[in-house]
Amino acid sequence: MMEPPVPPDASDCCNSGCTPCILDVYEAQLKKYEQYCKNNNNLQGCELEIVNSISPTSYTSFKLIEHEQLSPTVYLLKFTYDDSLERVPNCFRYAPGQYLLLRAKDSIGEFTRAYTPIPVTSESDLGFTIIVRCYNDGRMSKLLQKLQIGQKTSWRGPYGDFILNYKYKHLFFIAQGTGIAPLFAIINEIVHNEDRENFIKLFFCCRDCGDILLRDHLYKLSSYWNFSYEVFLSSAANINQKYNEVIHGTKLTTPYLRNYVNGKTGELQAIICGSDNFSEYIKSQLENLGIESNNIHLF
Ligand SMILES: Cc1cc2nc3c(=O)[nH]c(=O)nc-3n(C[C@H](O)[C@H](O)[C@H](O)COP(=O)(O)OP(=O)(O)OC[C@H]3O[C@@H](n4cnc5c(N)ncnc54)[C@H](O)[C@@H]3O)c2cc1C
């Protein structure tokens, strides 16, 4: 069943060029909903079963319930639906890899930033968890670092329509830093789906061992037959080996990529998430190794 979109308030558009704009999303969702009702022969409104706690067309308040510092600059933040609201949702739904927009206000004005929910929270919690790297001079970073338990925040989403092509036998994920968030969500879904028979490899580029985000979660996932990962450290003063992980005390370079893609080029899809420079560099190396650009997706 499809939910009718909630119309945004006139004040929801902050006129700061957010992508996507809430008004455009509402128009598109309304068209989809009308089409859905038409197809189901019921223009009066469709029976609702799923009531998502978050909406792409209006802001919803979520309260901070956990604030954990994972490294000097990285925080794990957990939010739950603000139950003082009138709507009574029954789930928090998003597709792995999708992102949410957080709206905030500072001395300059209103602005939004994108964050990716990670699947460490149960859907029935009506909330979500994100991993955030905070920058000293970042507008949202400053606010998120100081956020107090119980404080209310305004979110909309989910957005993003990446669809993985499962026809490729090998799915090769390459993440840098917090770029792990959407890739972890996608990998988590694949390994838990018994119908998927793809081999999944993750190359995770981090600064040092303290920067290996979601380390315990990745290790747990590696107990599945089809998933393995290797970590590359750009600044490896000392390697604190945990479990039996494969950790390279060096940046990810072409020979490592070659070693993995060798013999798989026609059967491999690569998915990259990191800074623009990182993603473009890895993409060009993969193309040089014979992977077609159509088979390389940049997040
Ligand atoms: C689809 C999408 C999903 C995202 N998901 C996440 C997520 O799950 N977790 C997360 O932490 N971030 C994520 N981001 C990035 C996030 O939206 C913000 O850009 C980030 O938190 C910085 O915002 P800010 O307002 O603090 O910094 P801004 O005020 O926008 O930037 C100020 C300064 O911060 C520094 N800075 C900002 N971004 C970067 C960067 N990427 N690399 C290096 N320096 C930077 C620079 O010094 C910059 O000049 C995502 C972005 C997109 C587009």
Coordinates of C-alpha atoms and ligand atoms in Angstrom, one line a residue:
M1 CA 0.0 0.0 0.0
M2 CA 1.2 3.5 -0.8
E3 CA 0.9 6.3 1.6
P4 CA -0.5 9.7 0.3
P5 CA 2.3 12.3 0.5
V6 CA 2.0 14.8 3.3
P7 CA 1.8 18.4 1.9
P8 CA 4.8 20.5 2.9
D9 CA 4.2 23.7 4.9
A10 CA 4.9 26.9 3.0
S11 CA 7.8 27.5 5.5
D12 CA 9.4 24.1 4.7
C13 CA 11.1 25.5 1.7
C14 CA 14.2 27.4 3.0
N15 CA 15.0 28.8 -0.5
S16 CA 18.6 27.7 -0.1
G17 CA 18.7 25.3 -3.1
C18 CA 18.4 22.0 -1.2
T19 CA 18.7 18.9 -3.4
P20 CA 16.0 17.6 -3.7
C21 CA 13.7 20.6 -3.1
I22 CA 10.8 19.6 -0.8
L23 CA 8.2 21.2 -3.2
D24 CA 9.5 19.3 -6.2
V25 CA 9.5 16.0 -4.2
Y26 CA 5.9 16.7 -3.1
E27 CA 4.7 17.2 -6.7
A28 CA 6.5 14.0 -7.9
Q29 CA 5.1 12.0 -5.0
L30 CA 1.6 13.3 -5.5
K31 CA 1.7 12.2 -9.2
K32 CA 3.0 8.8 -8.2
Y33 CA 0.3 8.4 -5.6
E34 CA -2.5 9.5 -8.0
Q35 CA -1.2 7.0 -10.5
Y36 CA -1.1 4.3 -7.9
C37 CA -4.7 5.0 -6.8
K38 CA -5.8 5.0 -10.5
N39 CA -4.1 1.7 -11.1
N40 CA -5.8 0.3 -8.0
N41 CA -9.2 1.7 -9.1
N42 CA -9.6 3.7 -5.9
L43 CA -9.2 7.4 -6.3
Q44 CA -10.9 8.1 -2.9
G45 CA -7.7 7.1 -1.1
C46 CA -6.0 3.8 -0.5
E47 CA -6.1 1.7 2.6
L48 CA -3.0 2.3 4.6
E49 CA -1.0 -0.4 6.3
I50 CA 2.4 1.1 6.3
V51 CA 2.8 4.4 8.1
N52 CA 6.4 5.5 7.8
S53 CA 7.7 7.7 10.6
I54 CA 9.6 9.8 8.1
S55 CA 8.2 11.6 5.0
P56 CA 9.9 12.9 1.8
T57 CA 7.5 15.8 1.5
S58 CA 7.3 17.3 5.0
Y59 CA 9.7 17.6 7.9
T60 CA 9.3 15.3 10.9
S61 CA 10.7 15.8 14.4
F62 CA 13.1 13.1 15.7
K63 CA 14.6 13.2 19.2
L64 CA 18.3 12.4 19.9
I65 CA 18.5 9.3 22.1
E66 CA 22.1 8.3 21.8
H67 CA 25.3 10.3 21.2
E68 CA 28.5 8.2 21.1
Q69 CA 31.9 9.5 20.1
L70 CA 33.6 6.8 18.0
S71 CA 36.8 8.7 17.3
P72 CA 38.1 12.3 17.7
T73 CA 35.9 13.4 14.8
V74 CA 33.3 10.7 14.3
Y75 CA 30.0 10.3 16.2
L76 CA 27.2 7.7 16.2
L77 CA 23.9 9.4 16.6
K78 CA 20.6 7.6 17.3
F79 CA 17.2 9.3 16.8
T80 CA 13.7 8.3 17.6
Y81 CA 10.3 9.5 16.4
D82 CA 9.0 12.4 18.5
D83 CA 6.0 10.7 20.0
S84 CA 4.4 14.1 20.9
L85 CA 3.4 14.3 17.3
E86 CA -0.2 13.5 16.1
R87 CA 0.7 10.9 13.5
V88 CA 1.0 7.4 14.7
P89 CA 3.6 5.6 12.5
N90 CA 4.3 1.9 12.6
C91 CA 7.8 1.7 11.0
F92 CA 10.8 3.6 9.8
R93 CA 11.3 2.6 6.2
Y94 CA 14.1 3.3 3.8
A95 CA 15.9 1.4 1.1
P96 CA 19.6 0.6 1.8
G97 CA 21.8 3.3 0.4
Q98 CA 19.2 6.1 0.6
Y99 CA 19.8 9.3 2.6
L100 CA 17.8 11.7 4.7
L101 CA 18.0 15.5 4.9
L102 CA 18.5 17.3 8.3
R103 CA 17.3 20.9 8.5
A104 CA 18.9 23.3 11.0
K105 CA 19.3 27.0 11.7
D106 CA 22.3 28.9 12.7
S107 CA 23.3 32.6 12.7
I108 CA 23.4 32.6 8.9
G109 CA 20.0 31.1 8.4
E110 CA 18.3 27.8 7.6
F111 CA 20.2 25.0 5.8
T112 CA 20.1 21.3 5.2
R113 CA 22.7 18.5 5.0
A114 CA 22.4 14.8 3.9
Y115 CA 23.1 11.8 6.2
T116 CA 22.7 8.1 5.5
P117 CA 20.9 5.8 7.9
I118 CA 22.7 2.7 8.8
P119 CA 21.0 -0.6 9.6
V120 CA 21.9 -1.0 13.2
T121 CA 18.5 0.1 14.4
S122 CA 15.3 -2.1 14.2
E123 CA 12.6 -0.8 11.9
S124 CA 10.1 -1.0 14.7
D125 CA 12.1 1.6 16.7
L126 CA 10.5 4.3 14.4
G127 CA 13.9 6.0 14.3
F128 CA 17.3 5.6 12.8
T129 CA 21.1 5.8 13.4
I130 CA 23.7 7.8 11.5
I131 CA 27.4 8.0 11.6
V132 CA 28.8 11.5 11.2
R133 CA 32.3 12.9 10.7
C134 CA 32.4 16.4 12.1
Y135 CA 34.6 19.1 10.7
N136 CA 35.9 22.0 12.8
D137 CA 34.5 24.7 10.5
G138 CA 31.4 22.7 9.3
R139 CA 28.0 24.4 9.9
M140 CA 26.1 21.2 10.6
S141 CA 29.1 19.6 12.3
K142 CA 29.2 22.3 15.0
L143 CA 25.5 21.7 15.8
L144 CA 25.6 17.9 15.8
Q145 CA 28.6 17.8 18.1
K146 CA 26.8 19.8 20.7
L147 CA 23.4 18.1 20.3
Q148 CA 21.9 17.0 23.7
I149 CA 20.0 13.8 24.4
G150 CA 16.3 14.6 24.1
Q151 CA 16.8 17.5 21.7
K152 CA 14.5 17.6 18.7
T153 CA 15.7 17.7 15.1
S154 CA 13.9 18.1 11.8
W155 CA 14.3 15.5 9.1
R156 CA 12.8 14.6 5.7
G157 CA 13.4 11.7 3.3
P158 CA 14.4 9.1 2.3
Y159 CA 15.9 10.0 -1.1
G160 CA 18.0 8.3 -3.6
D161 CA 17.1 5.6 -6.2
F162 CA 20.2 3.5 -6.6
I163 CA 19.3 0.0 -7.7
L164 CA 22.0 -2.6 -7.6
N165 CA 22.3 -4.9 -10.6
Y166 CA 22.4 -8.4 -9.2
K167 CA 23.2 -10.0 -12.6
Y168 CA 26.9 -9.4 -11.9
K169 CA 28.5 -12.3 -10.0
H170 CA 30.9 -10.0 -8.2
L171 CA 29.9 -6.9 -6.4
F172 CA 32.9 -4.8 -5.6
F173 CA 32.4 -2.0 -3.0
I174 CA 35.1 0.6 -2.4
A175 CA 34.5 3.0 0.5
Q176 CA 36.4 5.9 2.0
G177 CA 35.7 7.2 5.5
T178 CA 32.0 7.8 6.2
G179 CA 31.3 6.7 2.6
I180 CA 31.0 3.3 4.3
A181 CA 27.5 4.3 5.5
P182 CA 25.5 3.6 2.3
L183 CA 27.7 0.7 1.2
F184 CA 27.3 -1.0 4.6
A185 CA 23.5 -0.6 4.4
I186 CA 23.5 -2.3 0.9
I187 CA 26.0 -5.0 1.8
N188 CA 24.0 -5.8 5.0
E189 CA 20.8 -6.3 2.9
I190 CA 22.5 -8.6 0.3
V191 CA 24.1 -10.9 2.9
H192 CA 20.8 -11.3 4.7
N193 CA 18.9 -12.2 1.5
E194 CA 19.2 -15.9 0.9
D195 CA 18.2 -15.5 -2.8
R196 CA 21.3 -13.5 -3.6
E197 CA 24.3 -15.5 -4.8
N198 CA 26.7 -12.7 -5.5
F199 CA 30.2 -12.6 -4.1
I200 CA 30.7 -9.3 -2.3
K201 CA 34.1 -7.7 -1.7
L202 CA 34.7 -4.5 0.2
F203 CA 37.9 -2.4 0.1
F204 CA 37.6 0.1 3.0
C205 CA 40.0 3.1 3.0
C206 CA 40.6 4.7 6.4
R207 CA 43.1 7.0 7.9
D208 CA 44.2 4.7 10.8
C209 CA 42.9 1.8 12.9
G210 CA 40.8 4.2 15.1
D211 CA 39.1 5.3 11.9
I212 CA 37.7 1.9 10.9
L213 CA 34.0 2.8 11.2
L214 CA 31.5 0.0 12.0
R215 CA 34.4 -2.3 12.6
D216 CA 32.5 -4.8 14.7
H217 CA 29.5 -4.8 12.4
L218 CA 31.7 -5.4 9.4
Y219 CA 33.5 -8.3 11.1
K220 CA 30.1 -9.9 12.0
L221 CA 29.0 -9.6 8.3
S222 CA 32.2 -11.3 7.2
S223 CA 30.9 -14.5 8.8
Y224 CA 28.6 -14.8 5.8
W225 CA 29.9 -17.0 3.1
N226 CA 29.7 -14.4 0.3
F227 CA 31.3 -11.3 2.0
S228 CA 34.8 -10.4 2.8
Y229 CA 36.6 -7.1 3.3
E230 CA 40.1 -5.6 3.4
V231 CA 41.1 -2.3 5.1
F232 CA 43.7 0.1 3.7
L233 CA 45.3 2.7 6.0
S234 CA 46.6 5.9 4.7
S235 CA 48.5 6.8 7.9
A236 CA 49.5 3.6 9.6
A237 CA 51.8 4.3 12.5
N238 CA 50.8 1.1 14.2
I239 CA 48.3 -1.5 13.1
N240 CA 46.1 -2.7 15.9
Q241 CA 45.0 -6.0 14.4
K242 CA 41.6 -7.1 15.8
Y243 CA 40.1 -10.5 14.9
N244 CA 41.6 -11.9 11.7
E245 CA 41.0 -8.9 9.5
V246 CA 43.0 -8.2 6.5
I247 CA 44.6 -4.8 7.1
H248 CA 47.1 -3.2 4.7
G249 CA 49.3 -0.5 6.2
T250 CA 49.2 1.4 2.9
K251 CA 46.8 3.4 0.7
L252 CA 44.7 1.5 -1.8
T253 CA 46.8 1.4 -5.0
T254 CA 46.3 0.0 -8.5
P255 CA 48.1 -3.4 -7.9
Y256 CA 45.5 -4.2 -5.1
L257 CA 42.6 -3.3 -7.5
R258 CA 44.2 -5.3 -10.3
N259 CA 44.7 -8.3 -8.0
Y260 CA 41.0 -8.4 -7.2
V261 CA 39.4 -7.6 -10.6
N262 CA 41.8 -9.9 -12.5
G263 CA 39.7 -12.5 -14.4
K264 CA 36.4 -11.0 -13.3
T265 CA 36.1 -7.9 -15.6
G266 CA 32.9 -8.9 -17.5
E267 CA 31.2 -10.2 -14.3
L268 CA 31.8 -7.4 -11.9
Q269 CA 30.0 -4.2 -10.9
A270 CA 31.9 -1.7 -8.8
I271 CA 30.2 0.7 -6.3
I272 CA 32.4 3.6 -4.9
C273 CA 31.6 6.0 -2.1
G274 CA 34.1 8.6 -0.9
S275 CA 35.2 12.2 -1.6
D276 CA 34.9 13.3 -5.3
N277 CA 38.7 13.1 -5.8
F278 CA 38.9 9.6 -4.3
S279 CA 35.9 8.3 -6.3
E280 CA 37.1 9.7 -9.6
Y281 CA 40.6 8.3 -9.0
I282 CA 39.4 4.8 -8.2
K283 CA 37.0 4.9 -11.1
S284 CA 39.7 5.8 -13.6
Q285 CA 42.0 3.0 -12.2
L286 CA 39.2 0.5 -12.6
E287 CA 38.5 1.7 -16.2
N288 CA 42.2 1.2 -16.9
L289 CA 41.9 -2.3 -15.6
G290 CA 39.1 -3.0 -18.1
I291 CA 35.9 -2.4 -16.1
E292 CA 33.4 -0.6 -18.3
S293 CA 32.3 2.8 -17.0
N294 CA 28.6 1.6 -17.1
N295 CA 29.6 -1.0 -14.5
I296 CA 31.0 1.5 -12.1
H297 CA 28.6 3.5 -9.9
L298 CA 29.7 6.5 -7.9
F299 CA 27.6 7.4 -4.8
Ligands
LIG1 C1 23.9 11.8 -0.2 C2 24.8 12.2 0.9 C3 24.9 11.4 2.0 C4 25.8 11.8 3.1 N1 25.9 10.9 4.2 C5 26.7 11.3 5.2 C6 26.8 10.5 6.4 O1 26.2 9.4 6.5 N2 27.7 10.8 7.3 C7 28.5 12.0 7.2 O2 29.3 12.3 8.1 N3 28.4 12.8 6.1 C8 27.5 12.5 5.1 N4 27.4 13.3 4.1 C9 28.0 14.6 4.1 C10 27.2 15.6 4.9 O3 26.0 15.9 4.2 C11 27.8 17.0 5.1 O4 28.4 17.5 3.9 C12 28.9 17.0 6.2 O5 28.4 16.5 7.4 C13 29.6 18.3 6.4 O6 28.6 19.3 6.6 P1 28.9 20.6 7.5 O7 27.7 21.5 7.4 O8 29.4 20.2 8.8 O9 30.2 21.2 6.7 P2 30.1 22.5 5.7 O10 29.7 23.7 6.4 O11 29.2 22.1 4.5 O12 31.6 22.5 5.2 C14 32.5 23.3 5.9 C15 33.9 22.7 5.8 O13 33.9 21.4 6.4 C16 34.8 20.6 5.7 N5 34.1 19.5 5.0 C17 32.8 19.4 4.7 N6 32.6 18.2 4.1 C18 33.8 17.6 3.9 C19 34.2 16.4 3.3 N7 33.3 15.6 2.7 N8 35.5 16.1 3.3 C20 36.4 16.9 3.9 N9 36.1 18.1 4.4 C21 34.8 18.5 4.4 C22 35.5 21.5 4.8 O14 36.6 22.0 5.5 C23 34.5 22.6 4.5 O15 35.1 23.7 4.0 C24 26.5 12.9 3.0 C25 26.4 13.7 1.9 C26 25.6 13.4 0.8 C27 25.5 14.2 -0.4

